Amino acid sequence: MSQKPEDRTPLCIAPFVSLAVWADGESVICCEDKGPQAGRLGLVDDMSGLVNSEKMRIARRQFLRGEVPAGCRACLDEATRQPTVHTYYQEKFNWRDVAEAYDETTGDVSRTQYLLIALSNLCTYSCRMCFDKLSTRLNSDRHRMLGVEPVGYRRNDIDKVISFIRANPIRIVTFHGGNPINEPRFLDVLNELSDDVSVEIISNGSTLTSGKVDIRPYLSRFGHVHFNISLDGTRRTTEYVRMHSDFDDVFRHFTEIKSLPNTTVNLHNTITNLNLFDLPAYYTMALSGKFADADSISSYIATVPAVHRISTLPPELRQLARERIEGFLHGLGDAGGTTPKDAYDYKANNARAYARNVLHRIDSVPYSPLLFAEFLDLTRRTDAFYGVDPLPEYSDYLAPDAPGASGTSASGSSGPPRASSSPSSASQPVAPDAVAAKGVVVSHPAPEPAEGLQVLAGPCPYVGQRFFRVSECIYAWNAAYFQNCTAVTVRIQLNPDAGITPATMAALRTTWETGIENKWSNHFVCAGPYGSSTITVDVQWVTSSPHHVVRVRQGPAQSNMTTWDTSDTGDVAAHEFGHMLGNPDEYTDANCPSRNPVNTGTVMDNNTGPALQRHVNRICVSAPLAAEVFSIGLDLI
């Protein structure tokens, strides 16, 4: 007779207790699962369809048989050398407490205790080792820098998330992203959790406000809140790896979080070939320096993208990394598995384990000159795009005349030998002020592009369709247009009432198009760190696939965005067109006594007035807009 499930302990408990969903809606066993997806949130009616997908059922049976799913092998292997996500599950969940929820016949589980969820991909950082689907800012930058496909703002179905929370005995929720706090509906989900839920937030430390609302008062009711703040090195390295970041802002938010009585803070770094040399200084900072108040630390050695693996390094750089890390371990001392007495000991033990695992991984694969050359090329292009100097360990390799700049030298070496005077990570210079430039409405000199690098003259904030809901006072409508960088196209379908002749419509189209484009086109600029671009507007009269459908009736009559009349002038059409771009009215309205601004004298007030820069600033934002995110507008990006 076979054993009952409760009499066997699975190798990993993750698929029995949890559900993990990425920013693009993809569901996996846990955040470390490298296998195929278990499903997508947007393709199921209920999140239980992801919990009990075929992949999840198969993984449960494999773990109970002592087998390891292919996507989980790396994590379980790493767990023999350092703490991993597998360790987290082992510490947080007891198999006997959850076994009864598992149906061995079907492979299903009836309830979920742990939800790891990305609400959207909103993020204000461009971390070099990150992925386009996880950050609106990164994708926007890479679209301009490398020509990658624009992703734009993507939000998961938050109503499904809320329904799932209500239907399950959730004990722990981990919010990741993007940066979850940037998502304006973050508090909607937070407010659905019961007081006894443990809330974990994986954040870049850039903000403590969601939709301009301070989240700290909303966290006070929970028994325990745990922040994981991503920090990839000391100041110079962090601001180099995590573009648009501000080290001092992160520290300020870290200090504010630490002051909350129910909150603990973990510092997490992703180890790549970019911050590898700074690792000793980073761990020292977390143990006894600026961030010594952190309750714990964790590290992850990146395996993708391949160009950022620590094993991409040539022999001389591998040796330099080993020397620094071995020196750090020698100075820290070998605790030899002693029981930690306090937070310092706990962090020190983890730092030892992570550092030793790095030493193990540096030489894990043979050196590939081609992969290192690819890394140098990407780094060179990225540095040129942001106008920053390379990290000192790579400065010789990235020099214009470096023999390794385009691959291997004639002798087959990877590039110049490391300079004996390379500064240590602890003494790296502070990043130039230009690196910290934020916002697309502040002009800065454009950096000189590297040879062969195509850099757009303007900021090219977004390419694609924009559709978002706008509400003001008692009114609500849909704004929509196509945007190619700063060229805006609006397709309008005019449906005339019976009796309006083709000749009349032809004259009206000319009048209205001229009025709209004279008012809105070639008057305004999106200015940013990489130059300026003039906003142009193109009105297209179409009979299919419109952004907006407008009824045309005999006038004179009262017009609105979707109903015009034959007496309307070009100024009236320009006013209604302003609504199509997302602008509310600015005239006095008894139905809206609190309207602000009002009586402005602009096109949105009296038709004949001018449009202003503020009426088009949303075009300069680098992520597609929804009604909820427009409130953060340029403050977000």
XYZ file of C-alpha atoms in Angstrom, residues 1-632:
632
model
C 0.000 0.000 0.000
C 1.315 3.457 -0.913
C 1.843 6.041 1.772
C -0.638 8.819 2.315
C 0.573 12.234 1.138
C 0.825 13.481 4.706
C 3.223 10.651 5.516
C 5.663 11.777 2.809
C 7.480 15.081 2.700
C 7.977 16.556 -0.773
C 11.419 17.768 -1.792
C 9.922 21.251 -2.132
C 6.621 22.490 -0.774
C 6.276 25.469 -3.140
C 3.662 24.120 -5.616
C 1.476 22.888 -2.737
C 1.144 26.227 -0.957
C 1.783 29.062 -3.370
C 1.104 30.788 -6.660
C 3.582 33.109 -8.390
C 2.622 35.528 -11.172
C 5.016 37.769 -13.099
C 4.343 41.269 -14.409
C 3.282 39.937 -17.807
C 0.708 37.614 -16.219
C 2.867 34.506 -16.606
C 2.408 32.000 -13.776
C 5.209 29.763 -12.494
C 5.834 27.420 -9.547
C 7.799 30.085 -7.695
C 10.017 33.042 -8.543
C 12.996 30.716 -9.115
C 11.202 28.390 -11.534
C 13.162 28.369 -14.803
C 10.782 25.989 -16.571
C 7.851 26.732 -18.893
C 4.955 28.807 -17.632
C 2.021 27.259 -15.812
C -0.432 29.616 -17.510
C -1.302 33.293 -17.856
C -3.549 35.301 -15.598
C -5.258 36.968 -18.540
C -6.279 33.624 -20.036
C -8.114 32.154 -17.029
C -11.449 33.117 -15.504
C -10.150 32.534 -11.997
C -6.655 32.277 -10.517
C -7.454 28.790 -9.247
C -6.992 27.756 -12.883
C -3.322 28.671 -12.497
C -2.963 27.006 -9.091
C -4.214 23.712 -10.510
C -2.742 23.920 -13.995
C -1.225 20.823 -15.540
C 2.291 21.994 -14.787
C 1.512 22.554 -11.100
C -0.125 19.116 -10.747
C 2.836 17.406 -12.411
C 5.321 19.280 -10.223
C 3.486 18.203 -7.057
C 3.612 14.556 -8.055
C 7.299 14.831 -8.958
C 8.275 16.440 -5.657
C 6.343 13.785 -3.716
C 8.209 11.060 -5.631
C 11.522 12.688 -4.771
C 12.004 13.993 -8.307
C 12.957 17.544 -9.255
C 11.207 19.368 -12.125
C 13.675 20.619 -14.716
C 12.963 24.274 -13.955
C 13.727 23.748 -10.252
C 17.063 21.956 -10.457
C 19.254 25.039 -10.297
C 17.517 26.328 -7.157
C 17.749 23.059 -5.266
C 21.378 22.699 -6.304
C 22.180 26.226 -5.072
C 20.437 25.444 -1.769
C 23.307 23.077 -0.905
C 25.705 26.044 -0.851
C 23.686 29.111 0.168
C 20.164 30.138 1.245
C 17.700 30.159 -1.676
C 13.973 30.456 -2.273
C 13.777 26.730 -1.515
C 15.151 27.524 1.947
C 12.474 30.201 2.361
C 9.666 27.716 1.707
C 11.187 25.163 4.068
C 11.307 27.753 6.843
C 7.864 29.288 6.308
C 5.647 26.233 5.693
C 5.131 22.904 7.417
C 4.066 20.037 5.154
C 1.735 18.483 7.720
C -0.171 21.760 7.966
C -0.943 21.796 4.254
C -1.027 18.119 3.211
C -4.779 17.813 3.767
C -5.403 20.445 1.101
C -3.761 18.200 -1.514
C -5.830 15.707 -3.513
C -3.452 12.963 -4.616
C -5.961 11.588 -7.152
C -6.331 14.809 -9.135
C -3.112 16.551 -8.135
C -5.103 19.638 -7.157
C -4.847 21.730 -4.007
C -7.983 23.258 -2.520
C -6.447 26.321 -0.900
C -3.415 28.543 -1.275
C -1.498 30.119 1.591
C 1.163 32.130 -0.225
C 0.669 34.563 -3.115
C 3.649 36.091 -4.901
C 2.215 38.645 -7.297
C 3.374 41.380 -9.664
C 0.506 43.829 -10.073
C 2.133 45.591 -13.042
C 5.459 46.408 -14.681
C 5.594 50.043 -13.545
C 9.131 50.948 -12.509
C 11.178 54.146 -12.594
C 14.606 52.430 -12.778
C 16.518 50.979 -15.724
C 18.572 48.223 -14.128
C 21.092 46.910 -16.650
C 20.570 43.231 -15.820
C 16.760 43.442 -15.722
C 14.185 42.534 -18.377
C 12.044 44.802 -20.536
C 8.798 43.172 -19.442
C 9.520 44.046 -15.790
C 10.154 47.785 -16.092
C 8.432 50.515 -18.077
C 11.459 52.803 -17.717
C 13.957 50.148 -18.796
C 11.877 49.226 -21.833
C 11.485 52.871 -22.822
C 15.252 53.417 -22.581
C 16.095 50.248 -24.492
C 13.586 51.086 -27.192
C 15.461 54.306 -27.835
C 18.905 52.816 -27.290
C 18.631 49.392 -28.928
C 15.402 49.528 -30.914
C 13.723 46.799 -28.860
C 9.974 46.358 -29.158
C 8.050 48.764 -26.910
C 6.155 47.031 -24.114
C 4.563 49.945 -22.296
C 2.490 49.826 -19.149
C 0.960 46.421 -18.438
C -1.249 45.766 -15.433
C -2.394 42.323 -14.356
C -6.089 41.721 -13.698
C -6.208 43.090 -10.176
C -9.878 42.253 -9.697
C -8.999 38.572 -10.184
C -6.204 38.954 -7.647
C -8.625 40.430 -5.117
C -11.148 37.633 -5.703
C -8.409 35.055 -5.181
C -7.351 36.656 -1.899
C -10.927 36.619 -0.651
C -11.318 32.917 -1.528
C -8.117 31.594 0.079
C -6.542 31.498 3.553
C -3.605 33.634 2.489
C -0.871 33.784 5.147
C 1.845 35.555 3.189
C 1.730 37.925 0.216
C 4.873 39.019 -1.588
C 4.477 41.998 -3.918
C 7.063 42.308 -6.658
C 7.063 44.005 -10.025
C 8.157 46.303 -11.580
C 8.268 48.262 -8.410
C 4.947 47.297 -6.766
C 4.579 50.576 -4.886
C 4.484 52.492 -8.194
C 1.281 50.664 -9.172
C -1.655 52.946 -8.208
C -3.907 49.979 -7.324
C -1.342 48.571 -4.901
C -3.372 49.869 -1.945
C -6.570 48.325 -3.340
C -4.986 44.894 -3.004
C -3.275 45.685 0.293
C -6.607 46.703 1.807
C -8.099 43.279 0.958
C -5.619 41.436 3.179
C -6.534 40.460 6.708
C -4.560 41.904 9.613
C -2.782 38.621 10.340
C -1.291 38.321 6.843
C 2.463 38.770 6.596
C 3.130 41.369 3.899
C 6.377 41.285 1.956
C 7.304 44.024 -0.518
C 10.152 43.692 -2.994
C 11.041 47.285 -3.793
C 13.829 49.295 -5.374
C 13.583 51.748 -2.480
C 12.722 54.671 -4.752
C 9.430 55.639 -3.100
C 6.993 54.987 -0.271
C 4.011 56.539 -2.061
C 1.522 54.810 -4.338
C -0.565 57.121 -6.502
C 0.800 59.980 -4.354
C -0.504 58.263 -1.173
C 1.946 57.417 1.603
C 1.680 53.650 2.125
C 3.096 53.596 5.652
C -0.183 54.254 7.500
C -1.754 51.385 5.556
C 0.970 49.011 6.724
C 0.529 49.702 10.421
C -2.374 47.256 10.911
C -0.391 44.173 9.878
C 1.408 42.049 12.423
C 4.501 41.877 10.257
C 5.688 43.729 7.174
C 8.931 42.719 5.487
C 10.643 44.936 2.929
C 13.153 43.515 0.477
C 15.068 46.524 -0.838
C 17.125 45.843 -3.933
C 20.545 47.465 -3.719
C 23.347 46.299 -5.983
C 26.393 47.869 -4.399
C 27.849 50.921 -2.789
C 26.901 54.320 -4.186
C 28.924 54.376 -7.420
C 28.067 50.812 -8.400
C 24.390 51.041 -7.476
C 23.845 54.228 -9.476
C 25.777 52.732 -12.402
C 23.926 49.400 -12.457
C 20.486 50.776 -11.534
C 20.179 53.716 -13.921
C 17.987 56.651 -12.754
C 18.432 55.510 -9.145
C 19.449 57.807 -6.303
C 21.483 56.147 -3.565
C 20.589 58.799 -0.992
C 16.859 58.440 -1.728
C 17.080 54.707 -1.194
C 18.867 55.187 2.127
C 16.293 57.760 3.260
C 13.417 55.402 2.483
C 15.307 52.551 4.141
C 15.585 54.656 7.310
C 11.899 55.582 7.195
C 10.874 51.965 6.792
C 13.098 50.868 9.654
C 11.288 53.297 11.947
C 8.012 51.361 11.560
C 7.562 49.145 14.639
C 6.099 46.162 12.749
C 8.595 46.157 9.898
C 11.846 44.372 9.089
C 14.108 45.131 6.152
C 16.208 42.804 4.025
C 18.841 44.086 1.613
C 18.911 42.074 -1.596
C 21.452 42.237 -4.385
C 21.601 40.511 -7.736
C 25.211 39.516 -8.362
C 26.421 40.101 -11.913
C 29.739 40.849 -13.588
C 28.915 44.542 -13.078
C 28.793 44.601 -9.277
C 31.017 41.575 -8.630
C 34.093 43.649 -7.777
C 32.092 45.830 -5.390
C 30.764 42.823 -3.479
C 33.174 43.043 -0.493
C 32.428 46.754 -0.018
C 28.694 46.096 -0.365
C 28.663 43.340 2.270
C 30.774 45.503 4.578
C 28.276 48.348 4.144
C 25.404 45.985 5.002
C 27.187 44.496 8.003
C 28.779 47.484 9.688
C 28.432 50.514 7.433
C 25.674 52.807 6.156
C 23.033 50.046 5.949
C 24.079 48.152 9.066
C 20.566 48.479 10.507
C 19.235 46.035 7.908
C 17.721 43.006 9.613
C 19.011 40.562 7.005
C 20.698 40.267 3.623
C 20.202 38.024 0.615
C 21.966 37.588 -2.716
C 21.120 36.025 -6.040
C 23.712 35.117 -8.664
C 22.178 36.009 -12.024
C 22.146 33.322 -14.706
C 20.238 35.357 -17.278
C 20.887 37.417 -19.269
C 24.012 35.471 -20.188
C 26.125 38.583 -20.870
C 25.872 39.514 -17.191
C 26.902 36.180 -15.681
C 29.988 36.406 -13.478
C 31.501 33.569 -15.511
C 31.758 35.800 -18.606
C 34.995 37.268 -17.253
C 38.408 36.619 -18.818
C 41.079 34.950 -16.640
C 42.684 38.172 -15.381
C 39.351 39.614 -14.199
C 38.334 36.310 -12.618
C 41.576 36.426 -10.673
C 40.971 40.029 -9.576
C 37.471 39.106 -8.350
C 38.784 36.082 -6.463
C 41.463 38.173 -4.755
C 38.948 40.724 -3.530
C 36.390 38.197 -2.319
C 38.959 35.955 -0.655
C 40.382 39.047 1.051
C 36.901 39.909 2.320
C 36.356 36.386 3.653
C 39.728 36.449 5.381
C 38.908 39.742 7.055
C 35.443 38.587 8.080
C 36.769 35.388 9.580
C 35.389 31.875 9.262
C 32.604 31.270 11.758
C 32.542 27.611 10.771
C 28.809 27.104 11.211
C 28.515 28.599 14.679
C 25.012 29.499 15.812
C 24.408 33.215 15.117
C 23.951 35.270 18.284
C 22.410 38.371 16.744
C 21.451 40.040 13.462
C 25.086 40.801 12.660
C 26.083 37.163 13.003
C 23.107 36.075 10.927
C 24.005 38.503 8.161
C 27.697 37.617 8.375
C 26.953 33.905 8.020
C 24.870 34.603 4.930
C 27.548 36.893 3.476
C 30.102 34.103 3.889
C 27.837 31.601 2.155
C 27.069 33.940 -0.727
C 30.723 34.964 -1.171
C 31.900 31.343 -1.198
C 29.237 30.454 -3.733
C 30.429 33.318 -5.932
C 33.947 31.865 -5.818
C 32.458 28.523 -6.841
C 30.538 30.070 -9.732
C 33.244 32.343 -11.178
C 34.989 29.359 -12.803
C 31.860 27.275 -13.335
C 32.156 27.332 -17.146
C 35.045 27.848 -19.583
C 35.740 31.404 -20.611
C 33.987 32.539 -23.813
C 35.749 35.486 -25.542
C 32.716 36.012 -27.777
C 30.325 36.325 -24.818
C 32.682 38.770 -23.118
C 32.910 40.791 -26.323
C 29.102 40.902 -26.439
C 29.076 42.147 -22.848
C 31.627 44.863 -23.670
C 29.641 45.992 -26.704
C 26.386 46.240 -24.725
C 28.134 48.040 -21.866
C 29.797 50.494 -24.240
C 26.489 51.325 -25.923
C 24.689 51.652 -22.592
C 27.376 53.914 -21.119
C 27.211 56.132 -24.208
C 23.429 56.326 -24.062
C 23.418 57.482 -20.437
C 26.594 59.530 -20.733
C 28.429 57.783 -17.891
C 31.959 56.509 -17.383
C 32.537 52.739 -17.131
C 33.336 50.991 -13.891
C 37.096 51.146 -13.223
C 37.629 47.391 -13.635
C 36.370 47.629 -17.228
C 37.733 51.033 -18.252
C 40.752 49.591 -20.076
C 38.626 47.035 -21.896
C 36.172 49.698 -23.027
C 38.779 52.217 -24.197
C 38.470 53.012 -27.931
C 41.842 51.430 -28.712
C 41.444 48.379 -26.446
C 42.404 45.207 -28.355
C 39.532 43.383 -26.722
C 36.942 46.010 -27.571
C 35.514 44.026 -30.458
C 36.333 40.495 -29.381
C 39.728 38.851 -29.120
C 43.062 40.338 -30.072
C 45.322 38.889 -32.740
C 47.047 36.795 -30.109
C 43.748 35.394 -28.884
C 43.755 37.208 -25.537
C 40.532 38.696 -24.213
C 41.837 42.228 -23.967
C 44.301 44.301 -21.983
C 45.655 42.931 -18.719
C 44.134 44.456 -15.639
C 45.863 47.582 -14.519
C 47.760 47.203 -11.272
C 46.415 50.595 -10.224
C 42.727 49.663 -10.537
C 40.978 51.278 -7.574
C 39.224 49.073 -5.084
C 35.453 49.023 -5.018
C 35.487 50.933 -1.749
C 37.184 53.905 -3.403
C 35.231 54.121 -6.637
C 34.289 57.671 -7.669
C 30.796 58.974 -7.238
C 28.719 58.872 -10.416
C 28.398 62.176 -12.300
C 25.396 64.291 -11.418
C 24.014 63.702 -14.904
C 23.430 60.059 -14.059
C 20.804 60.946 -11.496
C 18.799 63.105 -13.889
C 15.133 62.153 -13.635
C 12.079 63.167 -15.617
C 11.498 63.806 -19.279
C 10.655 67.463 -18.911
C 14.096 68.679 -17.834
C 16.636 69.431 -20.544
C 20.184 68.107 -20.299
C 23.013 67.985 -22.839
C 22.840 64.953 -25.082
C 25.765 62.528 -24.654
C 28.066 61.873 -27.575
C 26.918 58.601 -29.190
C 29.369 55.772 -29.622
C 30.389 55.008 -33.189
C 27.662 53.041 -34.928
C 25.109 53.702 -32.176
C 21.854 55.210 -33.410
C 20.564 57.684 -30.836
C 17.309 59.522 -31.490
C 17.437 63.282 -31.329
C 14.506 63.366 -28.921
C 13.410 61.344 -25.938
C 11.024 59.115 -27.946
C 8.918 58.455 -24.860
C 6.609 55.834 -26.354
C 5.641 54.083 -29.561
C 2.232 52.463 -29.893
C -1.482 52.858 -29.290
C -2.586 54.829 -26.267
C -6.004 54.285 -24.760
C -6.947 55.456 -21.282
C -10.006 56.381 -19.267
C -10.326 59.970 -18.071
C -12.698 61.221 -15.385
C -13.312 64.755 -14.167
C -16.125 65.842 -11.887
C -19.295 64.116 -13.179
C -17.827 63.470 -16.651
C -15.881 60.508 -17.993
C -14.638 59.525 -21.432
C -11.997 57.519 -23.304
C -8.898 59.229 -24.676
C -7.129 57.453 -27.536
C -4.488 58.084 -30.178
C -1.426 56.529 -31.804
C 1.966 57.833 -30.771
C 5.285 57.327 -32.540
C 7.752 59.069 -30.247
C 6.359 62.627 -30.355
C 4.307 62.224 -33.553
C 0.638 61.848 -32.591
C -1.961 60.475 -35.004
C -5.679 60.539 -34.222
C -8.082 58.614 -36.475
C -11.592 60.107 -36.416
C -14.638 58.643 -38.113
C -17.286 61.269 -38.954
C -20.851 59.936 -39.290
C -23.087 62.674 -40.769
C -26.822 62.759 -40.160
C -29.154 62.319 -43.131
C -29.391 65.454 -45.255
C -25.797 66.602 -44.806
C -24.237 66.599 -48.266
C -20.813 65.214 -49.234
C -19.763 68.722 -50.262
C -20.606 70.060 -46.804
C -18.662 67.236 -45.154
C -15.633 67.865 -47.362
C -15.609 71.536 -46.355
C -16.049 70.668 -42.674
C -13.171 68.162 -42.761
C -10.864 70.833 -44.142
C -12.000 73.429 -41.608
C -11.747 71.093 -38.655
C -8.419 69.513 -39.589
C -6.854 72.938 -40.132
C -8.242 74.241 -36.838
C -7.027 71.219 -34.880
C -3.537 71.020 -36.326
C -2.969 74.783 -36.161
C -3.849 74.701 -32.464
C -2.058 71.504 -31.394
C 0.770 70.688 -33.801
C 4.368 72.015 -33.879
C 3.974 74.255 -30.815
C 5.220 72.011 -27.991
C 8.310 69.983 -27.105
C 9.197 66.896 -25.100
C 12.613 67.689 -23.644
C 14.785 65.143 -21.858
C 18.332 64.044 -21.094
C 18.860 62.979 -24.715
C 17.591 66.040 -26.585
C 14.250 67.541 -27.554
C 11.476 66.532 -29.961
C 8.630 68.674 -31.233
C 5.135 67.250 -30.805
C 3.301 66.939 -34.121
C -0.376 66.123 -34.581
C -1.926 64.451 -37.602
C -5.728 64.203 -37.888
C -6.885 61.393 -40.169
C -10.518 61.072 -41.298
C -11.246 57.356 -41.576
C -14.151 55.008 -42.253
C -12.786 52.066 -40.211
C -10.574 51.378 -37.163
C -11.129 54.834 -35.642
C -9.837 56.083 -32.333
C -12.998 58.164 -32.019
C -16.424 58.139 -33.707
C -18.158 61.527 -34.046
C -21.751 62.134 -35.045
C -22.170 65.225 -37.237
C -25.602 66.936 -37.075
C -27.095 70.091 -38.455
C -26.188 73.156 -36.414
C -26.085 75.299 -34.562
C -26.303 73.049 -31.497
C -24.366 72.184 -28.347
C -21.329 70.050 -29.250
C -19.284 67.590 -27.209
C -16.419 65.212 -27.971
C -18.593 62.698 -29.822
C -21.227 65.019 -31.347
C -20.273 67.948 -33.595
C -22.461 70.094 -35.868
C -22.258 71.836 -39.187
C -21.837 75.250 -37.538
C -18.744 74.256 -35.549
C -15.598 76.223 -36.335
C -12.039 74.975 -36.378
C -11.636 76.351 -32.825
C -14.593 74.279 -31.585
C -13.126 71.153 -33.216
C -9.758 71.927 -31.581
C -11.492 72.105 -28.180
C -13.200 68.734 -28.641
C -9.934 67.305 -29.956
C -8.344 68.329 -26.641
C -10.720 65.895 -24.922
C -9.560 63.134 -27.293
C -6.031 63.706 -25.953
C -7.335 63.442 -22.380
C -7.879 67.060 -21.311
C -10.932 68.118 -19.243
C -12.871 71.324 -19.667
C -11.585 74.473 -17.963
C -14.687 76.701 -18.034
C -17.105 77.391 -15.183
C -19.704 74.640 -14.792
C -22.420 74.625 -12.083
C -22.161 70.823 -12.047
C -18.474 71.076 -11.141
C -18.052 73.814 -8.517
C -14.601 72.530 -7.491
C -13.141 72.429 -11.007
C -9.483 73.437 -11.082
C -8.029 75.005 -13.164
C -10.948 77.110 -14.352
C -11.438 80.277 -16.435
C -7.970 79.830 -17.897
C -8.545 81.482 -21.263
C -7.137 78.393 -23.019
C -8.616 76.237 -25.762
C -10.154 74.035 -23.062
C -11.918 77.092 -21.629
C -13.247 79.289 -24.455
C -12.292 77.413 -27.668
C -10.512 80.401 -29.210
C -7.672 80.397 -26.675
C -4.351 78.608 -27.122
C -3.362 75.113 -26.131
C -0.572 75.024 -23.532
C 2.412 72.749 -22.880
C 0.633 71.249 -19.871
C -2.126 70.011 -22.178
C 0.331 67.731 -23.999
C 2.788 66.751 -21.248
C 1.205 63.304 -21.023
C 2.628 62.669 -24.492
C 6.102 63.004 -22.962
C 5.485 60.176 -20.474
C 7.211 56.949 -21.484
C 4.451 54.460 -20.569
C 0.948 54.082 -21.979
C -1.594 55.694 -19.696
C -4.585 54.394 -17.830
C -6.908 56.584 -15.813
C -5.321 55.470 -12.548
C -1.746 56.146 -13.652
C -2.330 59.551 -15.141
C -2.576 60.920 -11.607
C 1.121 60.147 -11.172
